[in-house]
mmCIF file of N, CA and C in Angstrom:
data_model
loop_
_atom_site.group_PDB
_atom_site.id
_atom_site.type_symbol
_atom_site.label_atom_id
_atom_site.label_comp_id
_atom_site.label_asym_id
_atom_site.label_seq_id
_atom_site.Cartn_x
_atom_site.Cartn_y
_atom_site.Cartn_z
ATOM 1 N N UNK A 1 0.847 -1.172 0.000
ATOM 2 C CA UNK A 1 0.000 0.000 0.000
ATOM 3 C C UNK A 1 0.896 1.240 0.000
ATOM 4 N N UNK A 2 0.333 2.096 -0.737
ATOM 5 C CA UNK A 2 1.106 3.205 -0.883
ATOM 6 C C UNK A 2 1.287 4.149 0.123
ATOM 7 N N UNK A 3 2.791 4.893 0.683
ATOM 8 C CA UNK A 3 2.716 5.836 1.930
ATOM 9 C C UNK A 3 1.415 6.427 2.319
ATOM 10 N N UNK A 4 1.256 7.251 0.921
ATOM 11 C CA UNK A 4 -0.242 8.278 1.088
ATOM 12 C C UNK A 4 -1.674 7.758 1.588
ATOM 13 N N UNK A 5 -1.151 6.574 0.956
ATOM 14 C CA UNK A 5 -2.461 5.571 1.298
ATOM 15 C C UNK A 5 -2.725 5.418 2.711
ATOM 16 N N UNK A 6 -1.290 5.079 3.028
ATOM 17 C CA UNK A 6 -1.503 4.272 4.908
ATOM 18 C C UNK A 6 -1.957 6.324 5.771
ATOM 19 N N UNK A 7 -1.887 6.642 5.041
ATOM 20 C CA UNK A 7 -1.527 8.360 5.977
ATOM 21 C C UNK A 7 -2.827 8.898 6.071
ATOM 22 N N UNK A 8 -3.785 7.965 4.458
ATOM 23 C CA UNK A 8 -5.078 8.721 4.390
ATOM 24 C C UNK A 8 -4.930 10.025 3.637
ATOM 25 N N UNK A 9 -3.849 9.918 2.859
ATOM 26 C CA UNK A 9 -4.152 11.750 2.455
ATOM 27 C C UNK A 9 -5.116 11.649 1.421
ATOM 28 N N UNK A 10 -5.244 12.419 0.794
ATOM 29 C CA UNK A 10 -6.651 13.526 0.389
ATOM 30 C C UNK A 10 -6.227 12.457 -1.076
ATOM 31 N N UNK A 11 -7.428 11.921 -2.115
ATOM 32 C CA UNK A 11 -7.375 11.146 -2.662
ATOM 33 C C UNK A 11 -7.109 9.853 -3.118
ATOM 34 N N UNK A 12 -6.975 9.705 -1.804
ATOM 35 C CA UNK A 12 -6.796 7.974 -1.385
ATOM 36 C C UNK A 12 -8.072 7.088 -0.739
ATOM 37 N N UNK A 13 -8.002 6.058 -1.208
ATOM 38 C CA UNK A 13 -9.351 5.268 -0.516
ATOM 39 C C UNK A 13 -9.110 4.612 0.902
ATOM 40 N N UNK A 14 -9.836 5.334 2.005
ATOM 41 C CA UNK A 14 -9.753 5.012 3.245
ATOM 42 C C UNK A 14 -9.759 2.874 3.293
ATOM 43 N N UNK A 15 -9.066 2.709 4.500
ATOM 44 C CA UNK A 15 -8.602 0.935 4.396
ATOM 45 C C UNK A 15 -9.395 0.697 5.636
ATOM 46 N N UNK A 16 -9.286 -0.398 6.132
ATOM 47 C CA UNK A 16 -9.231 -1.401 7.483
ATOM 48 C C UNK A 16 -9.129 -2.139 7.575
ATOM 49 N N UNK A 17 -8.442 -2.723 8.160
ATOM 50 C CA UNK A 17 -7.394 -4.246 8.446
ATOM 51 C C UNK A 17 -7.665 -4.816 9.840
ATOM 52 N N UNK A 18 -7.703 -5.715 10.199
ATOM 53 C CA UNK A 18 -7.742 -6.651 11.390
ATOM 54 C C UNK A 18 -7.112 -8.132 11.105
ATOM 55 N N UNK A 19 -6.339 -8.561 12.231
ATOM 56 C CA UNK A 19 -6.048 -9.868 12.392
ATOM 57 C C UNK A 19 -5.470 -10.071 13.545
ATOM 58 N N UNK A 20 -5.173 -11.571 13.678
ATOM 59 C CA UNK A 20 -5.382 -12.285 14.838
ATOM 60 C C UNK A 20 -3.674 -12.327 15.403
ATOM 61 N N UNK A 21 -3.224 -12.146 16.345
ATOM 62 C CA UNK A 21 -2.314 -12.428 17.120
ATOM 63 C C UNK A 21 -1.724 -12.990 17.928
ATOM 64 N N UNK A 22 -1.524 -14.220 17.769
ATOM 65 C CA UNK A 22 -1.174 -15.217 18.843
ATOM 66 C C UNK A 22 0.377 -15.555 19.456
ATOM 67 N N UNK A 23 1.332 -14.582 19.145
ATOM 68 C CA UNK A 23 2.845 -14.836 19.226
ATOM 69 C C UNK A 23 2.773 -14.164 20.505
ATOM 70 N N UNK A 24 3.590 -14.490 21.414
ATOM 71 C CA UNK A 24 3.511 -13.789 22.941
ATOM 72 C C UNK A 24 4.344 -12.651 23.110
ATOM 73 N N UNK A 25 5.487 -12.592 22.355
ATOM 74 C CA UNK A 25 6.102 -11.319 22.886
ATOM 75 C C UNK A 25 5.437 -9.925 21.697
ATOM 76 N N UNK A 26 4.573 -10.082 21.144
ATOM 77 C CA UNK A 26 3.841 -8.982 20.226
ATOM 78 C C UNK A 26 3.172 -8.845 21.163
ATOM 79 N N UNK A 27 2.078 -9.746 22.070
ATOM 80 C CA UNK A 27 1.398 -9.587 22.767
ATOM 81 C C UNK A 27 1.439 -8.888 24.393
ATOM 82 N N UNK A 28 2.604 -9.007 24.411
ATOM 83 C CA UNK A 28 3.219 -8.910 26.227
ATOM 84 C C UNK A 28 3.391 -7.023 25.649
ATOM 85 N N UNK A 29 3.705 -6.675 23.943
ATOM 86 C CA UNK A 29 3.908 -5.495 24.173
ATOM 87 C C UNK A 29 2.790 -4.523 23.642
ATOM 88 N N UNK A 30 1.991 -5.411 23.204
ATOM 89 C CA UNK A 30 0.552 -4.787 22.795
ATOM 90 C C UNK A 30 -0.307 -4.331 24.513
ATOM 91 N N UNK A 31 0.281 -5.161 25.207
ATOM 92 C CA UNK A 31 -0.955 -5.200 26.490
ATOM 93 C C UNK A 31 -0.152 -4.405 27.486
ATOM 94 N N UNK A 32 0.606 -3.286 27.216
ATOM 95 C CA UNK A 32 1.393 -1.849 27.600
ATOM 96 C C UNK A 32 0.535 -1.070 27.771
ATOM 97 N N UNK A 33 -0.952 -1.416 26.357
ATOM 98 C CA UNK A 33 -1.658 0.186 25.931
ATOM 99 C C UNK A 33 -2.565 -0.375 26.838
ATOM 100 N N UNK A 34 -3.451 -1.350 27.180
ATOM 101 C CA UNK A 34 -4.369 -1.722 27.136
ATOM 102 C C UNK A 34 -4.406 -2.820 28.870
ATOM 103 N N UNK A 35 -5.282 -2.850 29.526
ATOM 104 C CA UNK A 35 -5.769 -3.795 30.813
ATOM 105 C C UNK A 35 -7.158 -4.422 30.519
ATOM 106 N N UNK A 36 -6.954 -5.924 30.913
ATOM 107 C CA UNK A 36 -7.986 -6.475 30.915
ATOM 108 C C UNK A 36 -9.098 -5.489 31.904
ATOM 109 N N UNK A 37 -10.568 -5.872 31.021
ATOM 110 C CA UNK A 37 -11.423 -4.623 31.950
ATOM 111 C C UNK A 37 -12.197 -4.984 33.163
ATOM 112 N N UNK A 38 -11.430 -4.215 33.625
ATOM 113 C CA UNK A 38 -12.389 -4.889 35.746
ATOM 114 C C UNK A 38 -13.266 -5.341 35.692
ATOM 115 N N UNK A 39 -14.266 -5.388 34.247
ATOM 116 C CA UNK A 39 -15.917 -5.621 34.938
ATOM 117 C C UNK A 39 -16.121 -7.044 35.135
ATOM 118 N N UNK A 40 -14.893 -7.395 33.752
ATOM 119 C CA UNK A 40 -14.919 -9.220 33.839
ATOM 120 C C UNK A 40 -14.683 -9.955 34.963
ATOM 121 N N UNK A 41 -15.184 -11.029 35.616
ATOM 122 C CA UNK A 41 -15.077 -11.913 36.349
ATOM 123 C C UNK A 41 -13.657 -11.931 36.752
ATOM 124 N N UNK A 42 -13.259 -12.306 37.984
ATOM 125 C CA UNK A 42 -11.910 -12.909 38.446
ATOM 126 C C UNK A 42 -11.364 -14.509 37.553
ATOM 127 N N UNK A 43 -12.382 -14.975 37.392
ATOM 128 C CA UNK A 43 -11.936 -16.131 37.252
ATOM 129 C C UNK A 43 -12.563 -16.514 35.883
ATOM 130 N N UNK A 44 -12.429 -15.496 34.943
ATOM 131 C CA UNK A 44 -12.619 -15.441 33.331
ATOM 132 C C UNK A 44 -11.122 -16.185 32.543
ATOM 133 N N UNK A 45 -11.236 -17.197 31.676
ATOM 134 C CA UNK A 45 -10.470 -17.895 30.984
ATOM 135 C C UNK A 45 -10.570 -16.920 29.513
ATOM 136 N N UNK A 46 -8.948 -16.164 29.133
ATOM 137 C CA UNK A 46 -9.047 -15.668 28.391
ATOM 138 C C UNK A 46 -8.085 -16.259 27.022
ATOM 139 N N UNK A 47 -8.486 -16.621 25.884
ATOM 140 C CA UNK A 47 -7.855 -16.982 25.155
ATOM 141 C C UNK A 47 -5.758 -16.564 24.394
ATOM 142 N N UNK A 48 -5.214 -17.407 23.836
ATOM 143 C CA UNK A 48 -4.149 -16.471 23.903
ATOM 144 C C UNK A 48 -4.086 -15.665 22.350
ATOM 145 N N UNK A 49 -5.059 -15.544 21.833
ATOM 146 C CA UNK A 49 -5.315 -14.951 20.455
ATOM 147 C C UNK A 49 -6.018 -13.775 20.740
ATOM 148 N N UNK A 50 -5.509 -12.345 20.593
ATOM 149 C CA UNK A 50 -5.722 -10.641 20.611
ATOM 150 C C UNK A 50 -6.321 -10.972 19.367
ATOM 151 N N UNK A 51 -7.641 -10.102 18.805
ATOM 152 C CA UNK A 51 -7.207 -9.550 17.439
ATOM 153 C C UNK A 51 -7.262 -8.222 17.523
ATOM 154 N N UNK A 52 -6.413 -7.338 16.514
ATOM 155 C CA UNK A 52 -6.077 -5.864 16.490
ATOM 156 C C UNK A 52 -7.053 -5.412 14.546
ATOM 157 N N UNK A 53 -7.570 -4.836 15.233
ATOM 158 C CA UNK A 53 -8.488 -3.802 13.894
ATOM 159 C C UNK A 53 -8.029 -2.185 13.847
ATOM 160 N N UNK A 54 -7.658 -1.599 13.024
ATOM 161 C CA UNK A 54 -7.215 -0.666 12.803
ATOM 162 C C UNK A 54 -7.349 -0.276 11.345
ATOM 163 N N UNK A 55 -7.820 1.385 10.910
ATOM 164 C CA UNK A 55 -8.291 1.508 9.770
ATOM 165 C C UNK A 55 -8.611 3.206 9.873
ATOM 166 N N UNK A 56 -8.753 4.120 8.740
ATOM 167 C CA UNK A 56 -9.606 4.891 8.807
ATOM 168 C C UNK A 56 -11.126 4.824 8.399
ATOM 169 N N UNK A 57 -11.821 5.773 8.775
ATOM 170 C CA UNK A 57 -13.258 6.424 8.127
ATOM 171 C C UNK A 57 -13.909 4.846 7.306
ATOM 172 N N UNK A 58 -13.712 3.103 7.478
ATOM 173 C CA UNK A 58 -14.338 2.289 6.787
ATOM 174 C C UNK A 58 -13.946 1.637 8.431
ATOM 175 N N UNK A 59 -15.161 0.655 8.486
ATOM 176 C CA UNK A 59 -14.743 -0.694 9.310
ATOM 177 C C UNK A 59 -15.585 -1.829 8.398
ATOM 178 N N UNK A 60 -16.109 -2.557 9.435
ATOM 179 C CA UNK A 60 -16.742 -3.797 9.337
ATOM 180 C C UNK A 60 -17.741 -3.914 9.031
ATOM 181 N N UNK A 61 -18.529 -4.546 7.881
ATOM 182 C CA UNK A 61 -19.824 -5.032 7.110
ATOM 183 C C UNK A 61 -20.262 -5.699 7.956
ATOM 184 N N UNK A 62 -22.279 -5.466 8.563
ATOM 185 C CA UNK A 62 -22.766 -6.278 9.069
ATOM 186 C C UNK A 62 -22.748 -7.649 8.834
ATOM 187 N N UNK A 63 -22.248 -8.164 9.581
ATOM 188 C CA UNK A 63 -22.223 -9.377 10.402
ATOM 189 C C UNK A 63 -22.023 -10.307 11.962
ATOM 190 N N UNK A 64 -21.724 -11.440 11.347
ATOM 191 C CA UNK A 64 -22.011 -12.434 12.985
ATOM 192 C C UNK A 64 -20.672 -12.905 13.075
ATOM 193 N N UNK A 65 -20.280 -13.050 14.149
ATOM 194 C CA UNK A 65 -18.918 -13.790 14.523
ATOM 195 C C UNK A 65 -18.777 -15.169 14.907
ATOM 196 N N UNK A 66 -18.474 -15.812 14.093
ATOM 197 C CA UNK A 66 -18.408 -17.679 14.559
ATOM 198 C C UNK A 66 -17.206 -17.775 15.765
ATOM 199 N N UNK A 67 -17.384 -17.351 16.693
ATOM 200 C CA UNK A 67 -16.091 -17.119 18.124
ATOM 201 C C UNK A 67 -17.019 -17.980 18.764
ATOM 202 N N UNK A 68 -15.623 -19.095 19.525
ATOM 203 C CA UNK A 68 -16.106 -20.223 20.713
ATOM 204 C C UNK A 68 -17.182 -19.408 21.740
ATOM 205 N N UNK A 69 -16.455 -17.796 22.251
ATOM 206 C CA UNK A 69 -16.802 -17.094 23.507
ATOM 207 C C UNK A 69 -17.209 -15.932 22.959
ATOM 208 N N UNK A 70 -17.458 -15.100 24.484
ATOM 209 C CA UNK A 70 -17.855 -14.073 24.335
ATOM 210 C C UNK A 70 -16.993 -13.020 24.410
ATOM 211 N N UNK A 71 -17.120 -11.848 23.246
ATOM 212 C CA UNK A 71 -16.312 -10.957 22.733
ATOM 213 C C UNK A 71 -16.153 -9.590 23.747
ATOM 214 N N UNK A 72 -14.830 -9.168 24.156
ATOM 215 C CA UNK A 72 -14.865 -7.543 24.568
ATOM 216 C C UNK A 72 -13.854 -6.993 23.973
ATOM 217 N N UNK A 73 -14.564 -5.557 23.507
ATOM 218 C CA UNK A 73 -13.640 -4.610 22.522
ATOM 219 C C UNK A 73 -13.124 -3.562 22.695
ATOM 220 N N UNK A 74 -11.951 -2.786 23.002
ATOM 221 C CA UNK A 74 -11.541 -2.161 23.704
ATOM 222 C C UNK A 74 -10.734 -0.973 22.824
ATOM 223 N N UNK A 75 -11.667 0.007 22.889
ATOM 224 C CA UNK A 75 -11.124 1.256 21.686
ATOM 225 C C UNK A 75 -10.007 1.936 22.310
ATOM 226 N N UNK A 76 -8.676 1.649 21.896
ATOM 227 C CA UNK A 76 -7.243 2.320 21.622
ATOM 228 C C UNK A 76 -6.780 4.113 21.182
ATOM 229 N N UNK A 77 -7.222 4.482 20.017
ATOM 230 C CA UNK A 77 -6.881 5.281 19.335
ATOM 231 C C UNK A 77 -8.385 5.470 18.404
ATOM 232 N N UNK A 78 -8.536 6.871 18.580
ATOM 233 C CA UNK A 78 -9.563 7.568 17.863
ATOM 234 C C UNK A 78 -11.092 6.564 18.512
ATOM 235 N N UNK A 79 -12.357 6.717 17.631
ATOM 236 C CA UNK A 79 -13.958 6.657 17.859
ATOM 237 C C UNK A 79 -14.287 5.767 16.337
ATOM 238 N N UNK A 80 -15.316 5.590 17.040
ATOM 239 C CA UNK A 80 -16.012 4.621 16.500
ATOM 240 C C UNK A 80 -17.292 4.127 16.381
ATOM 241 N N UNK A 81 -18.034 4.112 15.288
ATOM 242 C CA UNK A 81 -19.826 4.022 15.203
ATOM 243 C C UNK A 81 -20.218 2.328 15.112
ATOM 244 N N UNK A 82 -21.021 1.795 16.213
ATOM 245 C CA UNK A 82 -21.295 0.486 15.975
ATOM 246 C C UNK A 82 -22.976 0.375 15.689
ATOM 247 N N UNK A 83 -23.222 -0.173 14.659
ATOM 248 C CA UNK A 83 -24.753 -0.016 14.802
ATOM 249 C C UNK A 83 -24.875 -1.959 15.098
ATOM 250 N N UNK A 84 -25.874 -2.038 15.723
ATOM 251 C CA UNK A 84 -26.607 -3.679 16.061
ATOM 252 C C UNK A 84 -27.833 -3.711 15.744
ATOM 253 N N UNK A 85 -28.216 -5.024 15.491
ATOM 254 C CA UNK A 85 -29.414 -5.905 14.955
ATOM 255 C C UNK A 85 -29.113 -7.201 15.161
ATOM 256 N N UNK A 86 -30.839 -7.091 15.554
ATOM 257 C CA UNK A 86 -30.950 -8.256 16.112
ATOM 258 C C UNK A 86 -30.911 -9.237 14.841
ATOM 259 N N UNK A 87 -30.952 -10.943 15.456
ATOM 260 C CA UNK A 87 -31.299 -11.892 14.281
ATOM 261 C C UNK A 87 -32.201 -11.953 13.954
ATOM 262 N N UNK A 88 -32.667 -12.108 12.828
ATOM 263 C CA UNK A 88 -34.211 -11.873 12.190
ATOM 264 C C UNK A 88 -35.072 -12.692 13.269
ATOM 265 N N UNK A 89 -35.191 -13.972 14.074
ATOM 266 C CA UNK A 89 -36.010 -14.615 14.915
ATOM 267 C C UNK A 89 -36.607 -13.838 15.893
ATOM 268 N N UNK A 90 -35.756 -12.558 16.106
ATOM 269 C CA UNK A 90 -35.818 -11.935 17.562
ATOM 270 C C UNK A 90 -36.245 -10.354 17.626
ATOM 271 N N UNK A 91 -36.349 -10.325 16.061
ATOM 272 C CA UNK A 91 -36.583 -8.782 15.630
ATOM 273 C C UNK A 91 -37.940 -8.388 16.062
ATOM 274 N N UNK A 92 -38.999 -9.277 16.118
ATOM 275 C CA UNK A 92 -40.433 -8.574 17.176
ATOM 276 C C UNK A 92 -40.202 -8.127 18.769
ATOM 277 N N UNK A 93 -39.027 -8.461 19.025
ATOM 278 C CA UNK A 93 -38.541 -8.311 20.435
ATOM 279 C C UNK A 93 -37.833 -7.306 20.686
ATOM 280 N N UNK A 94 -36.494 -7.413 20.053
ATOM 281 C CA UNK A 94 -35.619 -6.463 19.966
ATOM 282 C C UNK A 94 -35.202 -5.811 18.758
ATOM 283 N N UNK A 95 -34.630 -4.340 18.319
ATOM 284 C CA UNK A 95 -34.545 -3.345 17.694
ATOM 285 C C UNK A 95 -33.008 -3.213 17.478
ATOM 286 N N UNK A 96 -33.077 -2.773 16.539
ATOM 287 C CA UNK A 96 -31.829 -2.250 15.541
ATOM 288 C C UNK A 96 -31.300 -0.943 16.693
ATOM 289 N N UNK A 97 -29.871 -0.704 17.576
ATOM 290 C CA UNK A 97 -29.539 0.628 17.743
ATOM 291 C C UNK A 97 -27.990 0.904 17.334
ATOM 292 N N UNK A 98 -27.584 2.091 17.749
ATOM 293 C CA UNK A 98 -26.387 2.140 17.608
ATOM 294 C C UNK A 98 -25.555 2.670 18.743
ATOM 295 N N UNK A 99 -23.903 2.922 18.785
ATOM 296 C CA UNK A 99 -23.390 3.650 19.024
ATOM 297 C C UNK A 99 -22.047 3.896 19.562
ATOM 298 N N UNK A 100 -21.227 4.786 20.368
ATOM 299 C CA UNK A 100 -20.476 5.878 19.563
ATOM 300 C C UNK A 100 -19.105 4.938 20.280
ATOM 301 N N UNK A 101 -18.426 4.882 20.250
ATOM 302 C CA UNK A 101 -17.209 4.747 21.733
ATOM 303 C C UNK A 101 -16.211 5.446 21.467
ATOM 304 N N UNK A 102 -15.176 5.974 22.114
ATOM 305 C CA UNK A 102 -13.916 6.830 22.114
ATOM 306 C C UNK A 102 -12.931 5.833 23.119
ATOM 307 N N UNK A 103 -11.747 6.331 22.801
ATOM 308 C CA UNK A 103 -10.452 5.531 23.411
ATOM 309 C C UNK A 103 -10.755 5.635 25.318
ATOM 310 N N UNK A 104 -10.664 4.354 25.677
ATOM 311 C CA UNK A 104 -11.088 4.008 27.101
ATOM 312 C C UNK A 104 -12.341 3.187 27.232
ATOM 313 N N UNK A 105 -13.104 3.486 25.982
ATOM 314 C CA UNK A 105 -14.572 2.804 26.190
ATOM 315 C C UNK A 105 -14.078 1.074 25.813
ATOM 316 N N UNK A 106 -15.350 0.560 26.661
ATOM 317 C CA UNK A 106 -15.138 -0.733 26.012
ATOM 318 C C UNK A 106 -16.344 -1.540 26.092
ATOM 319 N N UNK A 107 -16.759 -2.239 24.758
ATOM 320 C CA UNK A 107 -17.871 -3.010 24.024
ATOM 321 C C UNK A 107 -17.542 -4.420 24.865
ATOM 322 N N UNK A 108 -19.068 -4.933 25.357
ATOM 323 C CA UNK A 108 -19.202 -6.044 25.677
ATOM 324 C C UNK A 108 -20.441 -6.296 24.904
ATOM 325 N N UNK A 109 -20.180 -7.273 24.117
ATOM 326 C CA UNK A 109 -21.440 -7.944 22.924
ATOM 327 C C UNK A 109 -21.237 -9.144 22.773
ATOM 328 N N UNK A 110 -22.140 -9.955 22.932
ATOM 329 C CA UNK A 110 -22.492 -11.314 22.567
ATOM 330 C C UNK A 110 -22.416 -11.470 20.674
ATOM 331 N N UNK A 111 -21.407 -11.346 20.643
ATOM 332 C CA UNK A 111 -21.515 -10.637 18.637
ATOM 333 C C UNK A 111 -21.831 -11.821 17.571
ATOM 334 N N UNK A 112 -21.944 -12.970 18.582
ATOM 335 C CA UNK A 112 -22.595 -14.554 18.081
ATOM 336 C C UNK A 112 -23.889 -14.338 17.462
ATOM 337 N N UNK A 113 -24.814 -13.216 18.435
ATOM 338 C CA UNK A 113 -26.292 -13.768 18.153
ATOM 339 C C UNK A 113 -26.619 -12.090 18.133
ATOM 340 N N UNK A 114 -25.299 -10.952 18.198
ATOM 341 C CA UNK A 114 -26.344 -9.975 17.477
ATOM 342 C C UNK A 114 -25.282 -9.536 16.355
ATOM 343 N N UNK A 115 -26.026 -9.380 14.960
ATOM 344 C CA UNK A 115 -25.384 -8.609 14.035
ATOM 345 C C UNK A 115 -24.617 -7.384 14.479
ATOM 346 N N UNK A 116 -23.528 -6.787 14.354
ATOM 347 C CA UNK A 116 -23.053 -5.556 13.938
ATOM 348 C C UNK A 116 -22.312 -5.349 13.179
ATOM 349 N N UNK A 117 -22.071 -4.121 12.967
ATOM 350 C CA UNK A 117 -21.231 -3.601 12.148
ATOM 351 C C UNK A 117 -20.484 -1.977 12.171
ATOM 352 N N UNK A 118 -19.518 -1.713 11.752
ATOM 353 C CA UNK A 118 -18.566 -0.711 12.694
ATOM 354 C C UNK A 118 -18.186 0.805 11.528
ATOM 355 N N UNK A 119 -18.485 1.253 11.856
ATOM 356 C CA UNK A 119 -17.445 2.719 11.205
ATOM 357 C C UNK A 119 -16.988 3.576 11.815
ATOM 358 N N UNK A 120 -16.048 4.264 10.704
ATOM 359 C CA UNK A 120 -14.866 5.312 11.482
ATOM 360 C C UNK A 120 -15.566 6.282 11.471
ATOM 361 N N UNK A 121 -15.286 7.576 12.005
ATOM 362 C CA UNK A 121 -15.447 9.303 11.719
ATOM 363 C C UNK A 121 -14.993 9.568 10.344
ATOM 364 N N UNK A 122 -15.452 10.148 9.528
ATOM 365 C CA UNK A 122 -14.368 10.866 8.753
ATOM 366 C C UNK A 122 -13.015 11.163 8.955
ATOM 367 N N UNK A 123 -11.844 10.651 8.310
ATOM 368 C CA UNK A 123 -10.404 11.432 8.988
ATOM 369 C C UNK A 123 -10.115 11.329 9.735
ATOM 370 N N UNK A 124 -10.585 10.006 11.043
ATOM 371 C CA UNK A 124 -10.325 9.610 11.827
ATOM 372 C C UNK A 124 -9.646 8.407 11.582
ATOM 373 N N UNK A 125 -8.269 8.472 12.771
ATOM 374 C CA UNK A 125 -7.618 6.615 12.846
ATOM 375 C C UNK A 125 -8.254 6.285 13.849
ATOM 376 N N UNK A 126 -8.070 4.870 13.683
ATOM 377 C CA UNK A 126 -8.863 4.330 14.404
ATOM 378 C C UNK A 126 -8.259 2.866 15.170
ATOM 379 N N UNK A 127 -8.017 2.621 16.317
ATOM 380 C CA UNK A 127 -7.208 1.542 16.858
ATOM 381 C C UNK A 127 -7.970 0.767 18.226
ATOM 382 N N UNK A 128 -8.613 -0.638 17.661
ATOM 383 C CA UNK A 128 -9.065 -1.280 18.781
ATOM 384 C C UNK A 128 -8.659 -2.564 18.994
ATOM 385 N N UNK A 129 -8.650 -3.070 19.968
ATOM 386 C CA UNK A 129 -7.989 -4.353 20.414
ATOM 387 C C UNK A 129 -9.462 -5.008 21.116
ATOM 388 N N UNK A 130 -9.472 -6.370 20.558
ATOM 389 C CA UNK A 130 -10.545 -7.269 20.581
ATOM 390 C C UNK A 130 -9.728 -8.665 21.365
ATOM 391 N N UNK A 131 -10.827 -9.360 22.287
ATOM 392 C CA UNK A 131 -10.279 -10.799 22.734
ATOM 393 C C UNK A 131 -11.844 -11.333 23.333
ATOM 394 N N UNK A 132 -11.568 -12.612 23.421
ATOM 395 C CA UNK A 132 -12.869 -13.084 24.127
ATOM 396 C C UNK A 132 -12.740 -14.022 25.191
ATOM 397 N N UNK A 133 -13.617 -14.383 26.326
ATOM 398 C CA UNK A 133 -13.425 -14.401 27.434
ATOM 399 C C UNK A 133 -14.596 -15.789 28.178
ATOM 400 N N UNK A 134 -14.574 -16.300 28.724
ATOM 401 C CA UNK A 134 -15.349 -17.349 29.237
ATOM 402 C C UNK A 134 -15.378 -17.633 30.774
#
């Protein structure tokens, strides 16, 4: 990808990338920025696979996540728009919403059984660190 590209300048098509991380010393220095979040259980079994998403102004096409567990997402660098929906079975029940998070916030979603899907700000980077938990 081209410099301008990764920088976002002005006539370039905004990217987003994510993947999975399982090597330990990437990981021992990824988890500098970032603490597992207090709300989880003491005695939560956390996998040894991070994944890292990072991108401007594009994320993620609605969808479902085939993950053993349950997902928490933890915004790094810059904001981020999540809209959810339910699975069509459950849609007389529950409703389509959205919303916003900034660096510190952090997403707890069952992302098995509800659709979402993610975007940047305009001109915004964007850096979140994902893992799941049991």
């Amino acid at each position: 990808m081209p410099k301008e590209r990764v920088r976002n300048e002005h006539g370039h098509k905004p990217w987003y990338v994510g993947w999975a991380n399982c090597h330990p010393d990437i990981r021992s220095k990824i988890r500098q920025y970032y603490s597992i979040p207090e709300f989880l259980p003491d005695d939560a079994e956390f996998p040894e696979t991070e994944n890292i998403f990072f991108g401007y102004e594009i994320g993620a096409v609605m969808h479902l996540d085939y993950i053993p567990r349950l997902m928490w997402q933890g915004q790094l660098k810059g904001s981020k728009n999540w809209s959810i929906a339910p699975v069509p079975e459950c849609e007389h029940v529950c409703h389509k919403f959205e919303y916003y998070v900034e660096p510190g916030d952090v997403v707890l979603l069952d992302t098995r059984v509800w659709y979402h899907a993610t975007s940047i700000p305009k001109g915004q980077f964007s850096v979140t660190l994902q893992s799941e938990y049991a």
